[in-house]
Amino acid sequence: MSESKETSEKGARTMLEIQPVQQPLNAVVEVPGSKSISNRALPIAALATGTSTLRNMLFSDDSRYFMSCLQKLGFQLEIDEDTKTVVVEGLGGTLPSHDGILDLFVGNAGTAARFLTAFVSIGVGTYRIDGIPRMRERPIQDLIDALQTLGVSIRSELGTGCPPVLVEANGLPGGEVSIPGNKSSQYLSALLLTAPYANRDVEIKVSGELLSAPYIDMTIRMMSQFGVQVETHGDNVFHIAAGQRYKARDYIVEPDASSASYFAAAPAIAGGRVRVTNLSRDSLQGDALFAGLLEQMGCQVRWGTDYIEVEKRDGQTLRGIDVDLNEMSDTTMTLAVVAPFASTPTTIRNIGHIRIKETDRIHAVVTELRKLGVQVEEWEDGMRIYPASQIRPAEIDTYDDHRMAMAFALVGLRVNGVKIKDPGCVSKTFPTYFEVFTKMCNPTTT
Ligand SMILES: O=C(O)C1=C[C@@H](OP(=O)(O)O)[C@@H](O)[C@H](O)C1
Ligand SMILES: C=C(OP(=O)(O)O)C(=O)O
């Protein structure tokens, strides 16, 4: 890979040209800890009674923002980046007191913004949760409304329905609440994670469809791993009995399955095989099933107890698939870059909500695939990608979206002249992505 500097109005930004591989891939890779699990383990450990040791934690923008917010809130964290360990002194459901407004900056971390908004409601005093300009465009009103119903004084400070959020906290009264499930599952996870510390039982009813459902299972399973039970009634009612307390513990964070998707997809594009270690189908993360889509497209997938391996043999062709990707929408970009290399079209459905993530991801994917000469149809809630007999070189815009950079780099494994603009944006969830990527291409490199 070669790096060059380009100067834009925003200042100097690098551009990375990906070199196509000369032979089939044959690599074993390990990816960093899961963002979603790290950013759940942190608030749970902070609420727990006693000291928790969190291992294999992710160190990236999203988890660093979460850790620094907890420190700002007055929690003691012993952070050791070399061993990827964070020791958290839980305060048993109290937040240290403060004067004036306590400002919490979450960058563009959706999990931090949403989980901390509910989390601070158990404190006493005023908190402001804010982020980068894009975070100020990401809705949070449904969570604000739900917390108001549960008795919290909270508002979108600029009246936009987005951060900054101002919380005048005086404990979480609790009760019954209904919340729409059609924008982000993170609102429901935020309520669930904090609910045990309400003054009375909390019952949450999700109105309408609940998107990104596997993340709710992850929340409930992690709460249970720390000793708190959520009662579910059907698919859409969640009851949390008051008085339950998280128990501090030693906890190992799984590798990030969304990060793993790029390495699973690499052989589908470049040929050969790649094994991702320490991840299995039996994961807390819905995205661990991404390799199943590659299997449907014609790749060989081996599901080990502690690895997932994907292989595409020489001369083998892939077929397109028609898939509802609502349950693993963070892998949309990964699937979208594999799709042009298949022999029939690929249709990705039911992902309208990804237009309100780091960027409008449907539009970003469609725009950049078209730059590469790929024919794509764009719909409000999905896209259809056609096989491309020839893909042309292009400079790929990444829209400050880590997944755009990580996914489109894969095209460069097979096509000459693919350049990724602002590759540093991968720091949101995977700062070492291009190092692991280079290692995958040259497995003998140490
Ligand atoms: O709860 C979580 O950890 C996440 C839920 C998903 O968001 P939505 O529920 O907004 O789809 C996912 O896209 C995000 O990366 C992480
Ligand atoms: C959507 C994502 O993140 P966030 O937690 O900011 O919503 C993502 O990581 O793809």
Coordinates of C-alpha atoms and ligand atoms in Angstrom, one line a residue:
M1 CA 0.0 0.0 0.0
S2 CA 1.3 3.5 -0.7
E3 CA 0.3 6.6 1.1
S4 CA 0.1 10.1 -0.4
K5 CA -1.0 13.4 1.0
E6 CA -3.7 15.4 -0.5
T7 CA -4.5 18.9 0.6
S8 CA -8.2 19.8 0.9
E9 CA -10.0 22.7 2.4
K10 CA -10.1 20.7 5.6
G11 CA -6.3 20.6 5.7
A12 CA -3.9 17.8 4.8
R13 CA -5.5 14.4 4.6
T14 CA -3.8 11.2 3.5
M15 CA -4.9 9.0 0.7
L16 CA -4.0 5.3 0.6
E17 CA -3.6 3.3 -2.6
I18 CA -4.4 -0.4 -2.1
Q19 CA -2.1 -2.8 -4.1
P20 CA -3.9 -5.8 -5.6
V21 CA -2.8 -9.2 -4.3
Q22 CA -0.7 -11.3 -6.7
Q23 CA -1.7 -14.7 -5.3
P24 CA -4.7 -16.1 -3.4
L25 CA -4.9 -15.0 0.3
N26 CA -3.9 -17.5 2.9
A27 CA -4.0 -15.8 6.3
V28 CA -5.1 -16.0 9.9
V29 CA -6.1 -12.7 11.5
E30 CA -7.3 -11.5 14.8
V31 CA -9.4 -8.4 15.1
P32 CA -9.7 -6.1 18.2
G33 CA -12.4 -6.3 20.8
S34 CA -16.0 -5.6 20.0
K35 CA -17.1 -1.9 20.2
S36 CA -20.7 -2.9 21.2
I37 CA -19.5 -5.2 24.0
S38 CA -16.8 -2.8 25.2
N39 CA -19.3 0.0 25.4
R40 CA -21.8 -2.1 27.3
A41 CA -19.3 -3.6 29.7
L42 CA -18.1 -0.1 30.7
P43 CA -21.4 1.3 32.0
I44 CA -22.4 -2.0 33.5
A45 CA -19.1 -2.2 35.4
A46 CA -19.4 1.4 36.5
L47 CA -22.9 0.7 37.9
A48 CA -21.9 -2.6 39.5
T49 CA -20.9 -3.0 43.1
G50 CA -17.1 -3.6 43.3
T51 CA -14.2 -3.9 40.9
S52 CA -14.5 -5.4 37.4
T53 CA -11.6 -6.3 35.2
L54 CA -12.5 -6.0 31.5
R55 CA -10.2 -7.8 29.2
N56 CA -9.6 -7.6 25.4
M57 CA -11.2 -4.2 25.4
L58 CA -11.4 -2.2 22.3
F59 CA -9.2 0.9 22.2
S60 CA -10.6 3.2 19.5
D61 CA -12.4 6.5 19.3
D62 CA -15.8 5.1 20.4
S63 CA -14.5 3.3 23.4
R64 CA -12.0 6.0 24.4
Y65 CA -14.9 8.6 24.4
F66 CA -16.9 6.3 26.6
M67 CA -14.0 5.8 29.0
S68 CA -13.1 9.5 29.2
C69 CA -16.8 10.3 29.9
L70 CA -16.9 7.8 32.8
Q71 CA -13.7 9.4 34.2
K72 CA -15.2 12.8 33.8
L73 CA -18.2 11.5 35.7
G74 CA -15.8 10.6 38.6
F75 CA -15.3 6.9 38.1
Q76 CA -11.9 5.4 38.7
L77 CA -10.6 3.5 35.6
E78 CA -7.3 1.8 35.5
I79 CA -6.5 1.6 31.8
D80 CA -3.8 -0.5 30.3
E81 CA -3.7 -0.3 26.6
D82 CA -0.8 -2.8 26.2
T83 CA -2.8 -5.6 27.8
K84 CA -6.1 -4.2 26.6
T85 CA -7.4 -4.3 30.1
V86 CA -9.6 -1.8 31.9
V87 CA -10.2 -2.1 35.7
V88 CA -13.4 -0.3 36.7
E89 CA -14.3 0.6 40.2
G90 CA -18.1 0.3 40.3
L91 CA -20.0 2.6 42.5
G92 CA -23.1 0.5 43.0
G93 CA -25.5 2.8 41.2
T94 CA -24.4 6.2 42.4
L95 CA -22.7 9.0 40.4
P96 CA -20.2 11.3 42.1
S97 CA -21.7 14.8 42.7
H98 CA -20.6 17.8 40.7
D99 CA -21.3 21.5 40.5
G100 CA -22.7 23.3 37.4
I101 CA -23.2 21.5 34.1
L102 CA -21.0 18.4 33.5
D103 CA -20.2 18.3 29.8
L104 CA -19.7 14.9 28.3
F105 CA -18.3 14.7 24.7
V106 CA -18.9 11.5 22.8
G107 CA -17.5 12.3 19.3
N108 CA -19.6 10.4 16.9
A109 CA -20.1 7.3 19.1
G110 CA -23.8 6.4 18.9
T111 CA -23.5 3.9 21.7
A112 CA -21.8 6.4 24.0
A113 CA -24.4 9.2 23.2
R114 CA -27.4 7.0 23.8
F115 CA -26.2 4.8 26.7
L116 CA -24.8 7.8 28.6
T117 CA -28.0 9.8 28.2
A118 CA -29.9 7.2 30.1
F119 CA -27.0 6.4 32.5
V120 CA -26.6 10.0 33.9
S121 CA -30.3 10.1 34.7
I122 CA -29.6 8.1 37.9
G123 CA -27.3 11.0 39.1
V124 CA -28.2 14.3 40.7
G125 CA -27.2 17.4 38.9
T126 CA -27.0 18.7 35.3
Y127 CA -25.3 16.9 32.5
R128 CA -24.8 17.8 28.8
I129 CA -24.1 15.1 26.2
D130 CA -22.7 16.4 22.9
G131 CA -20.6 15.3 20.0
I132 CA -19.1 16.2 16.6
P133 CA -21.3 18.0 14.1
R134 CA -22.6 14.7 12.6
M135 CA -23.6 13.6 16.1
R136 CA -25.8 16.7 16.2
E137 CA -27.6 15.4 13.2
R138 CA -28.2 11.9 14.7
P139 CA -31.7 11.6 16.3
I140 CA -32.2 10.9 20.0
Q141 CA -35.6 12.4 20.6
D142 CA -37.3 9.0 21.0
L143 CA -35.0 8.2 23.9
I144 CA -35.5 11.7 25.4
D145 CA -39.3 11.2 25.2
A146 CA -39.0 7.8 26.9
L147 CA -36.9 9.1 29.7
Q148 CA -39.3 12.0 30.2
T149 CA -42.1 9.5 30.6
L150 CA -40.0 7.7 33.2
G151 CA -39.9 10.9 35.2
V152 CA -36.6 12.5 34.0
S153 CA -36.1 16.2 33.2
I154 CA -34.3 16.0 29.9
R155 CA -34.4 17.8 26.6
S156 CA -32.6 18.3 23.2
E157 CA -30.9 21.6 24.1
L158 CA -31.3 23.1 20.6
G159 CA -34.7 21.7 20.0
T160 CA -33.4 19.6 17.1
G161 CA -34.3 16.2 18.5
C162 CA -30.5 15.5 18.4
P163 CA -27.6 16.2 20.7
P164 CA -26.7 18.3 22.6
V165 CA -28.9 16.7 25.3
L166 CA -29.4 18.4 28.6
V167 CA -30.3 16.2 31.6
E168 CA -31.3 17.7 34.9
A169 CA -31.0 14.6 36.8
N170 CA -32.5 13.7 40.2
G171 CA -32.6 9.9 40.0
L172 CA -34.7 7.7 37.6
P173 CA -38.2 7.3 38.9
G174 CA -39.2 4.4 36.6
G175 CA -42.6 3.1 35.5
E176 CA -44.1 2.1 32.2
V177 CA -43.0 3.5 28.8
S178 CA -43.4 2.9 25.1
I179 CA -40.7 3.6 22.6
P180 CA -40.6 3.3 18.8
G181 CA -38.1 0.7 17.6
N182 CA -37.7 2.0 14.0
K183 CA -34.8 4.4 14.2
S184 CA -32.2 2.8 16.5
S185 CA -32.1 -0.1 18.8
Q186 CA -29.6 1.8 20.9
Y187 CA -32.4 3.8 22.6
L188 CA -33.9 0.5 24.0
S189 CA -30.5 -0.8 25.0
A190 CA -29.8 2.5 26.8
L191 CA -33.0 2.2 28.8
L192 CA -32.4 -1.5 29.6
L193 CA -28.9 -1.0 30.8
T194 CA -29.9 1.7 33.3
A195 CA -33.3 0.4 34.3
P196 CA -32.3 -1.8 37.2
Y197 CA -31.2 1.4 39.0
A198 CA -34.6 3.1 38.7
N199 CA -36.6 3.7 41.9
R200 CA -39.3 1.3 40.8
D201 CA -39.8 -1.4 38.1
V202 CA -39.4 -0.3 34.5
E203 CA -41.6 -1.8 31.8
I204 CA -40.7 -0.9 28.2
K205 CA -43.0 -1.6 25.3
V206 CA -41.5 -1.2 21.8
S207 CA -44.1 0.2 19.3
G208 CA -43.8 -0.9 15.7
E209 CA -40.9 -2.9 14.3
L210 CA -37.7 -3.2 16.3
L211 CA -34.7 -2.9 14.1
S212 CA -31.2 -4.2 14.8
A213 CA -32.8 -6.8 17.1
P214 CA -29.6 -8.9 17.8
Y215 CA -28.2 -5.8 19.7
I216 CA -31.1 -6.1 22.1
D217 CA -30.3 -9.8 22.7
M218 CA -26.7 -8.7 23.3
T219 CA -27.8 -6.2 25.9
I220 CA -30.0 -8.6 27.7
R221 CA -27.4 -11.4 27.6
M222 CA -24.7 -9.1 29.0
M223 CA -27.0 -7.8 31.7
S224 CA -27.5 -11.4 32.7
Q225 CA -23.8 -12.1 32.6
F226 CA -23.5 -9.4 35.2
G227 CA -26.3 -10.7 37.3
V228 CA -29.4 -8.7 36.2
Q229 CA -32.4 -10.4 34.6
V230 CA -34.8 -8.8 32.1
E231 CA -38.2 -10.5 31.7
T232 CA -39.4 -10.4 28.1
H233 CA -43.1 -10.8 27.1
G234 CA -43.3 -11.6 23.5
D235 CA -41.0 -9.7 21.2
N236 CA -41.7 -6.3 22.4
V237 CA -42.2 -6.0 26.1
F238 CA -39.3 -5.8 28.5
H239 CA -39.7 -5.8 32.3
I240 CA -36.9 -5.0 34.7
A241 CA -37.6 -5.5 38.4
A242 CA -36.2 -2.7 40.6
G243 CA -33.6 -3.4 43.2
Q244 CA -31.5 -5.7 41.0
R245 CA -27.8 -4.9 41.0
Y246 CA -24.9 -5.7 38.6
K247 CA -22.2 -7.8 40.2
A248 CA -18.6 -6.9 39.5
R249 CA -16.6 -9.5 37.6
D250 CA -13.8 -10.5 35.4
Y251 CA -15.0 -10.2 31.8
I252 CA -13.5 -11.0 28.4
V253 CA -14.7 -9.0 25.5
E254 CA -15.2 -10.9 22.2
P255 CA -13.4 -9.8 19.0
D256 CA -15.5 -7.4 17.0
A257 CA -17.6 -9.3 14.5
S258 CA -18.3 -6.3 12.3
S259 CA -14.6 -5.7 12.0
A260 CA -14.2 -9.4 11.2
S261 CA -16.6 -9.0 8.3
Y262 CA -13.9 -7.3 6.1
F263 CA -11.5 -10.1 6.6
A264 CA -14.2 -12.7 5.9
A265 CA -15.1 -10.9 2.7
A266 CA -11.5 -10.5 1.5
P267 CA -11.2 -14.0 0.0
A268 CA -14.6 -13.7 -1.6
I269 CA -13.1 -10.8 -3.6
A270 CA -9.4 -11.7 -3.9
G271 CA -9.6 -15.5 -3.8
G272 CA -7.9 -17.8 -1.2
R273 CA -8.8 -18.2 2.4
V274 CA -8.8 -16.2 5.6
R275 CA -9.4 -17.4 9.1
V276 CA -10.6 -15.0 11.8
T277 CA -9.7 -16.3 15.2
N278 CA -11.5 -16.3 18.6
L279 CA -14.9 -15.7 17.0
S280 CA -17.6 -18.3 16.4
R281 CA -21.2 -18.6 15.4
D282 CA -22.0 -18.8 19.1
S283 CA -21.3 -15.1 19.7
L284 CA -23.1 -12.3 21.4
Q285 CA -22.9 -10.4 18.1
G286 CA -25.4 -10.8 15.3
D287 CA -22.7 -9.8 12.8
A288 CA -20.8 -13.0 13.5
L289 CA -23.3 -14.6 11.0
F290 CA -22.1 -12.4 8.2
A291 CA -20.0 -15.3 6.8
G292 CA -23.3 -17.1 6.3
L293 CA -24.1 -14.6 3.5
L294 CA -20.8 -15.4 1.8
E295 CA -21.7 -19.1 2.1
Q296 CA -25.0 -18.4 0.4
M297 CA -23.0 -16.6 -2.4
G298 CA -20.9 -19.7 -2.9
C299 CA -17.9 -19.4 -0.6
Q300 CA -16.8 -22.3 1.6
V301 CA -17.2 -21.4 5.2
R302 CA -15.8 -23.4 8.1
W303 CA -17.4 -22.5 11.5
G304 CA -15.0 -23.6 14.2
T305 CA -15.6 -23.3 17.9
D306 CA -13.1 -20.5 18.1
Y307 CA -12.7 -19.3 14.5
I308 CA -14.6 -18.5 11.3
E309 CA -12.9 -19.3 8.0
V310 CA -13.9 -18.3 4.5
E311 CA -12.5 -19.7 1.3
K312 CA -13.0 -19.0 -2.4
R313 CA -11.3 -21.5 -4.6
D314 CA -9.7 -20.6 -7.9
G315 CA -12.1 -20.5 -10.8
Q316 CA -15.2 -20.5 -8.5
T317 CA -17.9 -18.0 -9.2
L318 CA -20.1 -16.3 -6.7
R319 CA -23.8 -15.7 -7.1
G320 CA -25.7 -12.7 -6.0
I321 CA -28.2 -12.9 -3.1
D322 CA -31.4 -11.2 -2.0
V323 CA -31.2 -10.4 1.6
D324 CA -32.9 -8.5 4.4
L325 CA -29.9 -7.0 6.2
N326 CA -31.8 -5.3 9.0
E327 CA -30.4 -7.5 11.7
M328 CA -26.8 -6.9 10.7
S329 CA -26.9 -3.5 8.9
D330 CA -23.3 -2.6 9.9
T331 CA -22.2 -5.2 7.3
T332 CA -24.0 -3.5 4.4
M333 CA -20.9 -1.9 3.1
T334 CA -19.0 -5.2 3.3
L335 CA -21.6 -7.1 1.3
A336 CA -22.0 -4.2 -1.1
V337 CA -18.3 -4.4 -2.1
V338 CA -18.4 -8.2 -2.7
A339 CA -21.6 -7.9 -4.8
P340 CA -20.1 -6.5 -8.0
F341 CA -17.8 -9.6 -8.2
A342 CA -20.8 -12.0 -8.3
S343 CA -22.3 -13.3 -11.5
T344 CA -25.9 -12.2 -10.7
P345 CA -27.3 -9.1 -8.9
T346 CA -27.4 -8.7 -5.1
T347 CA -30.3 -7.0 -3.4
I348 CA -30.0 -5.5 0.1
R349 CA -33.3 -4.7 1.8
N350 CA -34.7 -3.1 4.9
I351 CA -31.8 -0.9 5.9
G352 CA -33.4 2.5 5.7
H353 CA -32.1 3.4 9.1
I354 CA -28.5 3.4 8.0
R355 CA -29.1 6.8 6.4
I356 CA -28.8 8.3 9.9
K357 CA -25.5 6.6 10.9
E358 CA -22.0 8.0 10.5
T359 CA -23.2 9.3 7.1
D360 CA -26.1 8.5 4.8
R361 CA -24.6 5.0 4.2
I362 CA -27.0 4.0 1.4
H363 CA -26.2 7.1 -0.6
A364 CA -22.5 6.9 0.2
V365 CA -22.2 3.2 -0.9
V366 CA -24.2 3.9 -4.1
T367 CA -22.1 6.9 -5.0
E368 CA -18.8 5.2 -4.5
L369 CA -19.7 2.0 -6.3
R370 CA -20.8 4.1 -9.3
K371 CA -17.4 5.8 -9.3
L372 CA -15.9 2.4 -9.7
G373 CA -18.2 1.8 -12.7
V374 CA -20.6 -0.5 -10.9
Q375 CA -24.3 -0.3 -11.8
V376 CA -26.4 0.2 -8.7
E377 CA -30.1 1.1 -8.0
E378 CA -30.7 3.2 -4.9
W379 CA -34.0 2.9 -2.9
E380 CA -35.1 4.6 0.2
D381 CA -34.4 1.5 2.3
G382 CA -32.0 -0.5 0.2
M383 CA -30.1 -1.1 -3.0
R384 CA -29.5 -3.5 -5.9
I385 CA -26.0 -4.0 -7.1
Y386 CA -25.3 -5.5 -10.5
P387 CA -22.3 -7.7 -11.5
A388 CA -19.5 -5.6 -13.0
S389 CA -17.5 -7.0 -15.9
Q390 CA -14.9 -4.4 -15.4
I391 CA -14.3 -2.2 -12.4
R392 CA -12.3 1.0 -12.9
P393 CA -9.8 2.8 -10.7
A394 CA -11.2 5.4 -8.4
E395 CA -10.5 7.7 -5.5
I396 CA -13.0 6.7 -2.9
D397 CA -14.5 9.3 -0.6
T398 CA -15.1 7.9 2.9
Y399 CA -17.4 10.5 4.5
D400 CA -15.7 10.2 7.9
D401 CA -17.2 6.7 8.0
H402 CA -14.9 4.0 9.2
R403 CA -16.9 1.3 7.4
M404 CA -16.7 3.0 4.0
A405 CA -12.9 3.0 4.3
M406 CA -12.6 -0.5 5.6
A407 CA -15.0 -2.0 3.0
F408 CA -13.9 -0.1 -0.1
A409 CA -10.2 -1.0 0.6
L410 CA -11.3 -4.6 -0.2
V411 CA -12.0 -3.7 -3.8
G412 CA -8.4 -2.7 -4.2
L413 CA -7.3 -6.3 -3.4
R414 CA -8.4 -7.2 -6.9
V415 CA -8.6 -3.9 -8.8
N416 CA -5.7 -1.6 -9.7
G417 CA -5.9 2.1 -8.7
V418 CA -8.3 2.0 -5.8
K419 CA -7.4 4.9 -3.5
I420 CA -9.0 5.4 -0.1
K421 CA -9.3 9.0 1.0
D422 CA -8.9 9.8 4.7
P423 CA -8.1 6.2 5.7
G424 CA -7.5 7.5 9.3
C425 CA -11.3 7.5 9.8
V426 CA -11.0 3.8 10.7
S427 CA -10.0 5.0 14.2
K428 CA -13.7 5.1 15.1
T429 CA -13.7 1.3 15.8
F430 CA -10.5 -0.2 14.3
P431 CA -7.4 2.1 14.5
T432 CA -5.0 -0.7 13.4
Y433 CA -7.2 -1.8 10.4
F434 CA -4.7 -1.1 7.7
E435 CA -1.9 -2.9 9.6
V436 CA -4.0 -6.0 10.0
F437 CA -5.0 -5.7 6.3
T438 CA -1.3 -5.5 5.2
K439 CA -0.5 -8.5 7.3
M440 CA -3.3 -10.4 5.7
C441 CA -1.9 -9.6 2.2
N442 CA 1.6 -10.6 3.3
P443 CA 1.2 -13.2 5.9
T444 CA 5.0 -13.7 6.3
T445 CA 5.5 -10.1 7.3
T446 CA 6.1 -9.8 11.1
Ligands
LIG1 O1 -26.1 -1.3 20.2 C1 -25.1 -1.3 19.5 O2 -24.0 -1.6 20.0 C2 -25.2 -1.0 18.1 C3 -26.4 -1.0 17.5 C4 -26.6 -0.8 16.0 O3 -27.2 0.5 15.9 P1 -28.7 0.8 15.5 O4 -29.5 0.1 16.6 O5 -28.8 2.2 15.6 O6 -29.0 0.2 14.2 C5 -25.2 -0.8 15.3 O7 -25.4 -0.2 14.0 C6 -24.2 0.0 16.0 O8 -22.9 -0.1 15.4 C7 -24.0 -0.6 17.4
LIG2 C1 -23.3 2.7 13.3 C2 -22.2 2.6 13.9 O1 -21.9 3.2 15.1 P1 -22.7 4.0 16.2 O2 -22.4 3.2 17.4 O3 -22.0 5.3 16.2 O4 -24.1 4.0 15.8 C3 -21.1 1.7 13.4 O5 -20.1 1.4 14.1 O6 -21.2 1.2 12.2

